[in-house]
PDB file of C-alpha atoms in Angstrom:
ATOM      1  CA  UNK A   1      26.540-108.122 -37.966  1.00 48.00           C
ATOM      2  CA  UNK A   2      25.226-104.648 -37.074  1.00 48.00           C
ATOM      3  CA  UNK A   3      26.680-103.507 -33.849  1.00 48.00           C
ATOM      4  CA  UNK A   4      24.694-102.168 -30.924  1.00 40.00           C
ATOM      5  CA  UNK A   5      25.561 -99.405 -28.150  1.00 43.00           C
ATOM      6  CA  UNK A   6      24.177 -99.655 -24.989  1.00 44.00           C
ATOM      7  CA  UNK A   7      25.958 -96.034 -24.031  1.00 45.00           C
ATOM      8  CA  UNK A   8      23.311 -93.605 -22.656  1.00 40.00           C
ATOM      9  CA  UNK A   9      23.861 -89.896 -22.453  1.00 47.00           C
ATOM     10  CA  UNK A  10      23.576 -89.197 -19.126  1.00 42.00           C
ATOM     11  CA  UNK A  11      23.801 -85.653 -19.535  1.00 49.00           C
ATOM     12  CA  UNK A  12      21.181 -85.256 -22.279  1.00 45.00           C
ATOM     13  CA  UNK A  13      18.823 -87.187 -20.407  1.00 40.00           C
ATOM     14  CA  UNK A  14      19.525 -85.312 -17.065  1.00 41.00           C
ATOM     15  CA  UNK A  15      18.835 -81.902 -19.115  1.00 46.00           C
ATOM     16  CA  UNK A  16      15.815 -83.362 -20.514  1.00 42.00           C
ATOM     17  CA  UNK A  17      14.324 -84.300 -17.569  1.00 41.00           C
ATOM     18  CA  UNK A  18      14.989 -80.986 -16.024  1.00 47.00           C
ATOM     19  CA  UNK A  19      14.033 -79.065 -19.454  1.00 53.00           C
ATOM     20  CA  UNK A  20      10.110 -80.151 -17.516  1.00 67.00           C
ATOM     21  CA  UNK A  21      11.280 -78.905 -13.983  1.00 82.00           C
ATOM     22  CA  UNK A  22       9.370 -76.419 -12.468  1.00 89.00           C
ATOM     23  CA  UNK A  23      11.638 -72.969 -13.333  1.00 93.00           C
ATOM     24  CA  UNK A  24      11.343 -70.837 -10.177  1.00 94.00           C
ATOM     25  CA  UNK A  25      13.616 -67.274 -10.185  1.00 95.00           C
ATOM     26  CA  UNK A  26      14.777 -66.346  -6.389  1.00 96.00           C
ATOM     27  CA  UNK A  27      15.251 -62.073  -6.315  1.00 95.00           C
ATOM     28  CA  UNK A  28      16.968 -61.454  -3.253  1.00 94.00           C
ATOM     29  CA  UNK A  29      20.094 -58.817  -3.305  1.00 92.00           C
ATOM     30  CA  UNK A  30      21.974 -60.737  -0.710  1.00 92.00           C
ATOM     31  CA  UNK A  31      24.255 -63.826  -2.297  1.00 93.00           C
ATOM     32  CA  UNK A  32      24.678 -66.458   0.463  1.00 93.00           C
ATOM     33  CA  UNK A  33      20.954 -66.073   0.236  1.00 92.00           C
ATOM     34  CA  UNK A  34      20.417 -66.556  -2.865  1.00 93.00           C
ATOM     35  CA  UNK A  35      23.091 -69.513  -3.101  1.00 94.00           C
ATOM     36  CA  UNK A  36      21.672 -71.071  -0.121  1.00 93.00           C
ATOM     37  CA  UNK A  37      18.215 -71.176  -1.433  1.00 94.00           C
ATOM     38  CA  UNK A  38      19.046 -71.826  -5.133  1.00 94.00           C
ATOM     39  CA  UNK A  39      21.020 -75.370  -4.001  1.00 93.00           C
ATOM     40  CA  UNK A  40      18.178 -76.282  -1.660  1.00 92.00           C
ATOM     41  CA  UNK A  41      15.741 -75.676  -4.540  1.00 93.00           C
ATOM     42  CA  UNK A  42      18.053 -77.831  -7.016  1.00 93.00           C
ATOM     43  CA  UNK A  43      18.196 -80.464  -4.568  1.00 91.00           C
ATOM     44  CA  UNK A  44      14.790 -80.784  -4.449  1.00 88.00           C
ATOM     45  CA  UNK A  45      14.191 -80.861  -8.711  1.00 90.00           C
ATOM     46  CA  UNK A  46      13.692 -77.447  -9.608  1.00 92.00           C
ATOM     47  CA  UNK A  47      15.394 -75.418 -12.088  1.00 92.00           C
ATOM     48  CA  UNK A  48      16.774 -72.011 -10.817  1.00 94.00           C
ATOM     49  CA  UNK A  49      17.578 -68.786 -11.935  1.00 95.00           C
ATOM     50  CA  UNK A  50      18.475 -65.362  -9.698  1.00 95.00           C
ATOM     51  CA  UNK A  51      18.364 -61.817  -9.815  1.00 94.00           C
ATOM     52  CA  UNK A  52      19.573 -59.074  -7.201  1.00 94.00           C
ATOM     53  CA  UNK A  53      17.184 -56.305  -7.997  1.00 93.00           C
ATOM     54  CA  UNK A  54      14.781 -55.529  -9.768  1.00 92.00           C
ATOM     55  CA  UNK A  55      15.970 -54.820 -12.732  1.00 92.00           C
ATOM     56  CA  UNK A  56      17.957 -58.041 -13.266  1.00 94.00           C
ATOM     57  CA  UNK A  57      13.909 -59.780 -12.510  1.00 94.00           C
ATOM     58  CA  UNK A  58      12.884 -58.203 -15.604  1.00 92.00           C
ATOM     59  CA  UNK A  59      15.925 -59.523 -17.725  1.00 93.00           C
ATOM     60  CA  UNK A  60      15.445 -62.694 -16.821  1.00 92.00           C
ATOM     61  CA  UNK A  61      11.479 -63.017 -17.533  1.00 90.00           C
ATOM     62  CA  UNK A  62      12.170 -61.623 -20.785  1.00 88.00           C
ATOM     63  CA  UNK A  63      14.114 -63.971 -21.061  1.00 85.00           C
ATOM     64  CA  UNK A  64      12.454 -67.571 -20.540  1.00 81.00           C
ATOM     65  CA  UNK A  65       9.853 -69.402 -19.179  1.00 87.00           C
ATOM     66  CA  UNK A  66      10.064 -68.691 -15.455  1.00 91.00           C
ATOM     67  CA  UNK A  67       7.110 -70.642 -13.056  1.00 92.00           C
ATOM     68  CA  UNK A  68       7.570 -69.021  -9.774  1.00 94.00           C
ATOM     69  CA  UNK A  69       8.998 -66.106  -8.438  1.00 95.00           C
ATOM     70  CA  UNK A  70      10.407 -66.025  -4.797  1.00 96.00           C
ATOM     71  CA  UNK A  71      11.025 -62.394  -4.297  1.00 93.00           C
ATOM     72  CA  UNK A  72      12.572 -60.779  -1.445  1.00 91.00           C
ATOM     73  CA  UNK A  73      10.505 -57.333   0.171  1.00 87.00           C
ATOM     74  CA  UNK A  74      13.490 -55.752   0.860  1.00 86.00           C
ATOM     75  CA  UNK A  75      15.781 -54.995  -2.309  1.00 89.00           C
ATOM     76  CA  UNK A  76      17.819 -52.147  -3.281  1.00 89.00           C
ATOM     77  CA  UNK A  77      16.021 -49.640  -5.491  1.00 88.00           C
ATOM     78  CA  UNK A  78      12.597 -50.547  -6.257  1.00 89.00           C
ATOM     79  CA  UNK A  79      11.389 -52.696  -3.188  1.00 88.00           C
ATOM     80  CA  UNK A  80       9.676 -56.282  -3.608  1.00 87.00           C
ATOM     81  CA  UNK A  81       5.702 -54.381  -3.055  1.00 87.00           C
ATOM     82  CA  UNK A  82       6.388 -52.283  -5.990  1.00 89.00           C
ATOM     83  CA  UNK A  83       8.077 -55.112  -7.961  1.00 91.00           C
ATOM     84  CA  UNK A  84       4.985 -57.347  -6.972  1.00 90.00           C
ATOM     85  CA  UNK A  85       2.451 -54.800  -8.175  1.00 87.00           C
ATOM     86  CA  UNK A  86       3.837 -54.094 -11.232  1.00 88.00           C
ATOM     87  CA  UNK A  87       4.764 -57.890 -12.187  1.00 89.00           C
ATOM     88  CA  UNK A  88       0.925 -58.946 -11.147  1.00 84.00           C
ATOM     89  CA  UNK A  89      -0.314 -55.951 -13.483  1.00 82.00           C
ATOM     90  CA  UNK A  90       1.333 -57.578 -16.205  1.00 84.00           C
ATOM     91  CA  UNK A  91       1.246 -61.130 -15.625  1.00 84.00           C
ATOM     92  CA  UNK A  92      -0.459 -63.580 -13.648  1.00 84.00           C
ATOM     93  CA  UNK A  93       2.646 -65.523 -12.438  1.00 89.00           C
ATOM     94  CA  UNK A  94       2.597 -66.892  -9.127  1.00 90.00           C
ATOM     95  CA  UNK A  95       4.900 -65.225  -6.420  1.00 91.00           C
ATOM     96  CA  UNK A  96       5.768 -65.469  -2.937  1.00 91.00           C
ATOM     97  CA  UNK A  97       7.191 -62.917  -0.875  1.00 88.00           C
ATOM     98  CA  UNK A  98       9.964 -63.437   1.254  1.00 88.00           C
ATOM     99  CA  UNK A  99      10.800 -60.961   4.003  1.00 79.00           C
ATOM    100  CA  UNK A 100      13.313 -60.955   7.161  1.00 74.00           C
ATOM    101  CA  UNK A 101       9.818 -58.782   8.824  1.00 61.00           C
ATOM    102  CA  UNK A 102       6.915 -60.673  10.429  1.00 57.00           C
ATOM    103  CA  UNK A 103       4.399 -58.135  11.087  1.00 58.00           C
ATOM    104  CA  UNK A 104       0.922 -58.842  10.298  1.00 59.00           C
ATOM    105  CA  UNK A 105       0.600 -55.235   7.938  1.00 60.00           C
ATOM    106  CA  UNK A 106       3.575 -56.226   5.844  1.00 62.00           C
ATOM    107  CA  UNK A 107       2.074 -59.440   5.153  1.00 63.00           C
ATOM    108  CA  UNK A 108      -1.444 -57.977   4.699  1.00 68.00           C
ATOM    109  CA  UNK A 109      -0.045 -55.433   2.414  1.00 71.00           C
ATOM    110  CA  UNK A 110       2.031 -57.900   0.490  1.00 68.00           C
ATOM    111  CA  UNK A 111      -1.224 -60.190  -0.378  1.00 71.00           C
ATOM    112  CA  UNK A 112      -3.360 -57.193  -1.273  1.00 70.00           C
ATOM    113  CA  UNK A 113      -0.634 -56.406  -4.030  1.00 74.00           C
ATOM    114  CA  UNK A 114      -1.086 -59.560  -5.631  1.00 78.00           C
ATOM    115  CA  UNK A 115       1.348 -62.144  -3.997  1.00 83.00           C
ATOM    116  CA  UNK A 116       0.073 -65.715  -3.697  1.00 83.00           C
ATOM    117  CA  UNK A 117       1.953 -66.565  -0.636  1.00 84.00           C
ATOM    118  CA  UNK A 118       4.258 -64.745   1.733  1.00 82.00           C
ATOM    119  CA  UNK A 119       7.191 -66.460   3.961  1.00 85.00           C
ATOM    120  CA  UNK A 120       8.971 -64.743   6.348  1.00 83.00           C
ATOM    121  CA  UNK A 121      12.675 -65.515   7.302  1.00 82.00           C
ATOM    122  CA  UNK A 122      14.199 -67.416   8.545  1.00 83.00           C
ATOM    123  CA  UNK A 123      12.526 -70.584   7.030  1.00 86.00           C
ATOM    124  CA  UNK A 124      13.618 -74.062   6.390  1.00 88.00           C
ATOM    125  CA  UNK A 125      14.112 -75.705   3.332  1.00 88.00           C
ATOM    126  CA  UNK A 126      11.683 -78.328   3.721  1.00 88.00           C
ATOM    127  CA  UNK A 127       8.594 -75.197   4.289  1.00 88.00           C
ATOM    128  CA  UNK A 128       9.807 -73.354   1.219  1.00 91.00           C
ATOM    129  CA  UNK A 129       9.757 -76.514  -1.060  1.00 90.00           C
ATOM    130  CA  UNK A 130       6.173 -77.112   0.256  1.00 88.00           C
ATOM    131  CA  UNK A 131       4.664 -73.539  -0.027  1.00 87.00           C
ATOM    132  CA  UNK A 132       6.199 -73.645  -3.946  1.00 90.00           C
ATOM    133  CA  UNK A 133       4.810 -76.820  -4.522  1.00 87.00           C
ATOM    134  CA  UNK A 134       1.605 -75.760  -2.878  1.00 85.00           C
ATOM    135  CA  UNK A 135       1.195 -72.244  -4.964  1.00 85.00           C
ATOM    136  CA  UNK A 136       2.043 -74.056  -8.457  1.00 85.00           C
ATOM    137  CA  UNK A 137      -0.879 -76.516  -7.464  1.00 80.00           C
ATOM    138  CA  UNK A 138      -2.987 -73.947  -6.924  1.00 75.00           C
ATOM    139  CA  UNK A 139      -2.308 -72.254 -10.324  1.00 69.00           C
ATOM    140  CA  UNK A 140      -2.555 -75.548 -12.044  1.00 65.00           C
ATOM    141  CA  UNK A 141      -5.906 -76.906 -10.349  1.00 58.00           C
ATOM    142  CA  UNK A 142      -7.628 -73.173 -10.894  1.00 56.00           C
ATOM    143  CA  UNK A 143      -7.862 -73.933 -14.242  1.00 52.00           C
ATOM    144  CA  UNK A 144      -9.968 -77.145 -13.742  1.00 51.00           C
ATOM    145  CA  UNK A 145     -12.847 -75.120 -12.797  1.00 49.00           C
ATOM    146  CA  UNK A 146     -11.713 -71.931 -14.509  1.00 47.00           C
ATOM    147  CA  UNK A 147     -15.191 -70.177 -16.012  1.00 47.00           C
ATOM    148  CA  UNK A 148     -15.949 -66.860 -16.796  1.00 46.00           C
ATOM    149  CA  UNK A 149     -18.828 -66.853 -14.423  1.00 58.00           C
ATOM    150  CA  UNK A 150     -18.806 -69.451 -11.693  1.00 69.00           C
ATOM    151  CA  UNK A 151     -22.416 -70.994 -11.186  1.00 78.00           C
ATOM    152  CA  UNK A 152     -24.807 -70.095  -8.245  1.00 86.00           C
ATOM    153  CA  UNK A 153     -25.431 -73.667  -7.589  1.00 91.00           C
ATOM    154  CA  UNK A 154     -24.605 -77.008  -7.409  1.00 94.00           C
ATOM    155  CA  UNK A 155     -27.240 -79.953  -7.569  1.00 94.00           C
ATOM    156  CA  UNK A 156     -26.239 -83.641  -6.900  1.00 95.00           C
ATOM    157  CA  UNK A 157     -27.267 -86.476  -5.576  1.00 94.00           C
ATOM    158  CA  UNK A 158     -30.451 -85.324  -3.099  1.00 95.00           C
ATOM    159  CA  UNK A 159     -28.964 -81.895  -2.495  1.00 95.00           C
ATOM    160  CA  UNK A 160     -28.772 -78.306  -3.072  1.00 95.00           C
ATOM    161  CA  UNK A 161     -25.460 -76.408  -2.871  1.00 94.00           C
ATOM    162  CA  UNK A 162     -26.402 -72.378  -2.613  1.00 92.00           C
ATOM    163  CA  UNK A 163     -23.198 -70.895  -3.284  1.00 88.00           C
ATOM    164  CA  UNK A 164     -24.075 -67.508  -2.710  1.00 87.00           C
ATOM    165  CA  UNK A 165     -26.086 -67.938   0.509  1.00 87.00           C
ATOM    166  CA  UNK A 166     -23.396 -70.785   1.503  1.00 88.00           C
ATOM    167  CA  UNK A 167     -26.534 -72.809   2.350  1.00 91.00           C
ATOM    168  CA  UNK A 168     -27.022 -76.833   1.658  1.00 94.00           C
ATOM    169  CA  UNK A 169     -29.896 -77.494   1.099  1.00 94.00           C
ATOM    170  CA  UNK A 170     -31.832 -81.220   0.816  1.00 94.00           C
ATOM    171  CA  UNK A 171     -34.592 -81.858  -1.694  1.00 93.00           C
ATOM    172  CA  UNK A 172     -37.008 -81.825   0.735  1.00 92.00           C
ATOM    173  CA  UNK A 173     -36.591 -78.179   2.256  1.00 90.00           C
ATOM    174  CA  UNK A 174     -34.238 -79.171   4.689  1.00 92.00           C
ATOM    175  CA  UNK A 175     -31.434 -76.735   5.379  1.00 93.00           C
ATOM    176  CA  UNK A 176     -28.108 -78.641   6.667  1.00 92.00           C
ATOM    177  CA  UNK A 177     -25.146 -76.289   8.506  1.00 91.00           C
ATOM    178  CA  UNK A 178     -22.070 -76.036   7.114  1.00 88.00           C
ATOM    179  CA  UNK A 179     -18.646 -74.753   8.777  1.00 87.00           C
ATOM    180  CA  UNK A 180     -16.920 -72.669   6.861  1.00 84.00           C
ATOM    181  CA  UNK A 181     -14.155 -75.430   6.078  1.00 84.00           C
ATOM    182  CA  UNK A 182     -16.425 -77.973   5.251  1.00 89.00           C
ATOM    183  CA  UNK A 183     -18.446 -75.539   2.647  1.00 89.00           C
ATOM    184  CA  UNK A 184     -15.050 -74.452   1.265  1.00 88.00           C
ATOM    185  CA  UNK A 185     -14.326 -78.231   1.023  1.00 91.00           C
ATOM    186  CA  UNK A 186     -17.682 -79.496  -0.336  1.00 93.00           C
ATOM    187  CA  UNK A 187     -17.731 -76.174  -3.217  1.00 91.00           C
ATOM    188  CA  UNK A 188     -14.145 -77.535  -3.959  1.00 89.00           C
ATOM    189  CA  UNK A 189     -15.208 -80.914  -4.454  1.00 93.00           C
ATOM    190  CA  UNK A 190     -18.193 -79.815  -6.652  1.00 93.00           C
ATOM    191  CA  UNK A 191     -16.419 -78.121  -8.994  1.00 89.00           C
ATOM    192  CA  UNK A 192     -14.508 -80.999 -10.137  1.00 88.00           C
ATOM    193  CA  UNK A 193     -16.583 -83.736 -10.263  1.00 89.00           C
ATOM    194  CA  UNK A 194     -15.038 -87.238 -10.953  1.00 89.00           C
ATOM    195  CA  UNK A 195     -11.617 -85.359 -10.831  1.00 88.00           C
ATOM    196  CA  UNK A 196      -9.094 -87.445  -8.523  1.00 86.00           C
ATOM    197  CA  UNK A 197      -8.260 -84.969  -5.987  1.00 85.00           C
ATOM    198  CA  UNK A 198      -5.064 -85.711  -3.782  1.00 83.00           C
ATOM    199  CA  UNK A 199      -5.313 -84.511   0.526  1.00 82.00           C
ATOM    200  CA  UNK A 200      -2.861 -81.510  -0.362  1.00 78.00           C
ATOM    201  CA  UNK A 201      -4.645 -80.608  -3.522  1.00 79.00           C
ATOM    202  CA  UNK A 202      -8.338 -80.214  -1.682  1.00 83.00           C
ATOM    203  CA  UNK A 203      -6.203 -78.748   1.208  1.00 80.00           C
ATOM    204  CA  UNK A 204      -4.494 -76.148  -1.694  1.00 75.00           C
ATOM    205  CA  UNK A 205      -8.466 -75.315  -2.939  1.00 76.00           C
ATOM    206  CA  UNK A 206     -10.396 -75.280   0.096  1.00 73.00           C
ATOM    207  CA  UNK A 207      -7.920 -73.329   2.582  1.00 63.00           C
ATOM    208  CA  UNK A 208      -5.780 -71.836  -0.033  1.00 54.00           C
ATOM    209  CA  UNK A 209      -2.753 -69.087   1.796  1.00 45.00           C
ATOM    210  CA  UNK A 210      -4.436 -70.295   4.858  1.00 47.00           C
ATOM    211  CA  UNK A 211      -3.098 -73.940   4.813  1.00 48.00           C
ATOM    212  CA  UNK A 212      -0.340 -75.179   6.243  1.00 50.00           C
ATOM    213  CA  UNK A 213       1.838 -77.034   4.345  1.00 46.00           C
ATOM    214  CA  UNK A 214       1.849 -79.803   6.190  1.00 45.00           C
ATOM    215  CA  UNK A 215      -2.012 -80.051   7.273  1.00 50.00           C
ATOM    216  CA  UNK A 216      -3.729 -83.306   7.492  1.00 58.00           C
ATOM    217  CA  UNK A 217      -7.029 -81.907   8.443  1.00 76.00           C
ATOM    218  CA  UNK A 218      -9.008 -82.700   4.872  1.00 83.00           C
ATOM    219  CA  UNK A 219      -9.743 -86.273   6.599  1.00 87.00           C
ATOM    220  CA  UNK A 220     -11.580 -84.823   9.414  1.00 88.00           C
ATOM    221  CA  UNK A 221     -13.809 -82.674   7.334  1.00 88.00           C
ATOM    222  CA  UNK A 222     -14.866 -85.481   4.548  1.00 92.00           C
ATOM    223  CA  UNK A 223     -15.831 -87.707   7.417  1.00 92.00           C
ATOM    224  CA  UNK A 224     -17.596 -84.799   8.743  1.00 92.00           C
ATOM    225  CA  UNK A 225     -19.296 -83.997   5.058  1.00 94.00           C
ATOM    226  CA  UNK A 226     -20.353 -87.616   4.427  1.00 95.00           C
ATOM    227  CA  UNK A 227     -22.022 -87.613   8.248  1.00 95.00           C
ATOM    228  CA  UNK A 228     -24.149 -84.728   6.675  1.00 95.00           C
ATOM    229  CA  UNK A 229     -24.497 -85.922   3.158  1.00 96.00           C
ATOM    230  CA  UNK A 230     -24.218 -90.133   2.509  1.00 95.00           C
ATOM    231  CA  UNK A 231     -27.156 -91.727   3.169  1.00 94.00           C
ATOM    232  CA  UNK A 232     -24.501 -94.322   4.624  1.00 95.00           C
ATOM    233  CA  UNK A 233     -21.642 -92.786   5.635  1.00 93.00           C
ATOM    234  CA  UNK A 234     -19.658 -96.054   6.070  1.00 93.00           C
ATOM    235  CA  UNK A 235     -20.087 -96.925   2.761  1.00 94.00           C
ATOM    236  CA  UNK A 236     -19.772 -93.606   1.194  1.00 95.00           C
ATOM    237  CA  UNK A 237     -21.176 -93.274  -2.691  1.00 95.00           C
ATOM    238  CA  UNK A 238     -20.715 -89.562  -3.257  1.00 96.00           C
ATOM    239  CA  UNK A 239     -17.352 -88.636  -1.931  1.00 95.00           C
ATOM    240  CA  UNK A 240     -15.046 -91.883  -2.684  1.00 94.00           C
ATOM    241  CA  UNK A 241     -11.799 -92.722  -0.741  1.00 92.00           C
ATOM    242  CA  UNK A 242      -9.063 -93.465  -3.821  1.00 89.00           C
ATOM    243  CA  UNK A 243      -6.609 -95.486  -1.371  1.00 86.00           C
ATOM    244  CA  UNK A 244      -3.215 -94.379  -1.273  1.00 79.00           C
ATOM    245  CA  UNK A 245      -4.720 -90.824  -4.010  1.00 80.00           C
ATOM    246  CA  UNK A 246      -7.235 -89.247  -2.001  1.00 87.00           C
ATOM    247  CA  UNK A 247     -10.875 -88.339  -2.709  1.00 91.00           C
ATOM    248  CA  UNK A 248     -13.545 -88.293  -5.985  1.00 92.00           C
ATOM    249  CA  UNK A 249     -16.688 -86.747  -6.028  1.00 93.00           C
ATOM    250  CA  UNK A 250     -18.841 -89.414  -7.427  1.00 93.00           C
ATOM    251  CA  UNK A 251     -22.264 -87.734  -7.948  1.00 92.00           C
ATOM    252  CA  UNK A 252     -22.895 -86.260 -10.691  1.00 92.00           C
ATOM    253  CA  UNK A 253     -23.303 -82.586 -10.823  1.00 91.00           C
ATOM    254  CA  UNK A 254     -25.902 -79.912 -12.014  1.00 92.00           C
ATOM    255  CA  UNK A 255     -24.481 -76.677 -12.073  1.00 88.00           C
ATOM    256  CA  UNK A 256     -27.123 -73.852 -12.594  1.00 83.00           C
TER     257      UNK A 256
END
């Protein structure tokens, strides 16, 4: 009678399930830190690698796969804003900077080299885990609507979104405001039509470094769209409430 095991390799699984983990490398030339972050970031399902300088970076993104980098402004050597310009020049990997400094130029000057995001310390764990989870959403929804040239307009339903005049326009001549939020939201939503879109996601593409992590304004400004849009906002057919997902944008789409 053949004979069955029931034994499962824990630690084969365990590896395989983090083999898919988001790999995210924390450069910061001060240990404790980088200890202290690393076992947060494990804790919360991430694989982890570190490097004190510079040069150590480079060694380990030759060699692997690495998702995210966290990288510190102020290292030994060659500082994070040179380390940031030279890793965006050759790669589009998303990175946030992480500084003990808080002025606004440092973070101005950290952006304009190419960082997605910028933290300064001290920060909880719970606001790093979201600003890496909301920077690898980013980089994963760009690519939805990723097109060499993005169009000019959108048509759907009865209207006309202008997206170079930032104008909505009805099919009868009609021009409808828009706040800046809710045109960010609406051109978000238009891109990816009938493309389930969670509250963080639309949050991630209409507000982008702007958001805060833990936002729930994207509510406010669909109801406020389907007031301007929906024949019936109460019974919404354009932008549809996916309970417990978030939001679709039902219409279909014309994009000139």
């Amino acid at each position: 009678m053949p004979q069955f095991s029931c034994f499962i390799d824990w630690r084969a699984a365990y590896n395989s399930i983090m083999s898919t983990a988001p790999h995210i490398l924390v450069v910061d030339d001060h240990r404790e830190i980088r200890d202290l972050v690393s076992r947060s970031l494990i804790k919360d399902g991430f694989r982890v690698s570190v490097a004190a300088d510079g040069r150590a970076m480079r060694k380990v993104l030759a060699d692997g796969r690495i998702d995210l980098v966290l990288l510190d402004l102020m290292l030994p050597g060659e500082d994070g804003l040179s380390l940031c310009r030279s890793l965006r020049a050759e790669s589009d990997i998303p990175i946030i900077m992480v500084t003990a400094k808080g002025e606004e130029v440092d973070r101005v000057i950290g952006l304009e080299m190419g960082a997605d995001d910028y933290l300064p310390k001290p920060f909880g764990s719970r606001e790093l885990v979201a600003r890496i989870r909301a920077v690898l959403r980013r980089g994963r929804l760009g690519g939805l609507a990723a097109e060499d040239e993005k169009p000019k307009r959108y048509r759907f339903d009865r209207w006309t979104l202008d997206a170079e005049a930032r104008e909505l326009l009805r099919n009868d001549g009609v021009m409808v405001p828009l706040s800046t939020g809710e045109f960010d939201l609406l051109t978000a939503l238009v891109e990816r039509p009938n493309h389930l879109l969670s509250r963080d996601q639309l949050l991630d593409l209409a507000r982008g470094r702007a958001a805060n992590p833990f936002d729930r304004s994207i509510d406010t400004q669909v109801s406020r769209l389907r007031r301007k849009i929906e024949e019936d906002p109460a019974n919404p057919r354009i932008i549809k409430t996916v309970w417990g997902g978030g939001y679709i944008f039902a219409a279909a789409v014309q994009k000139e």
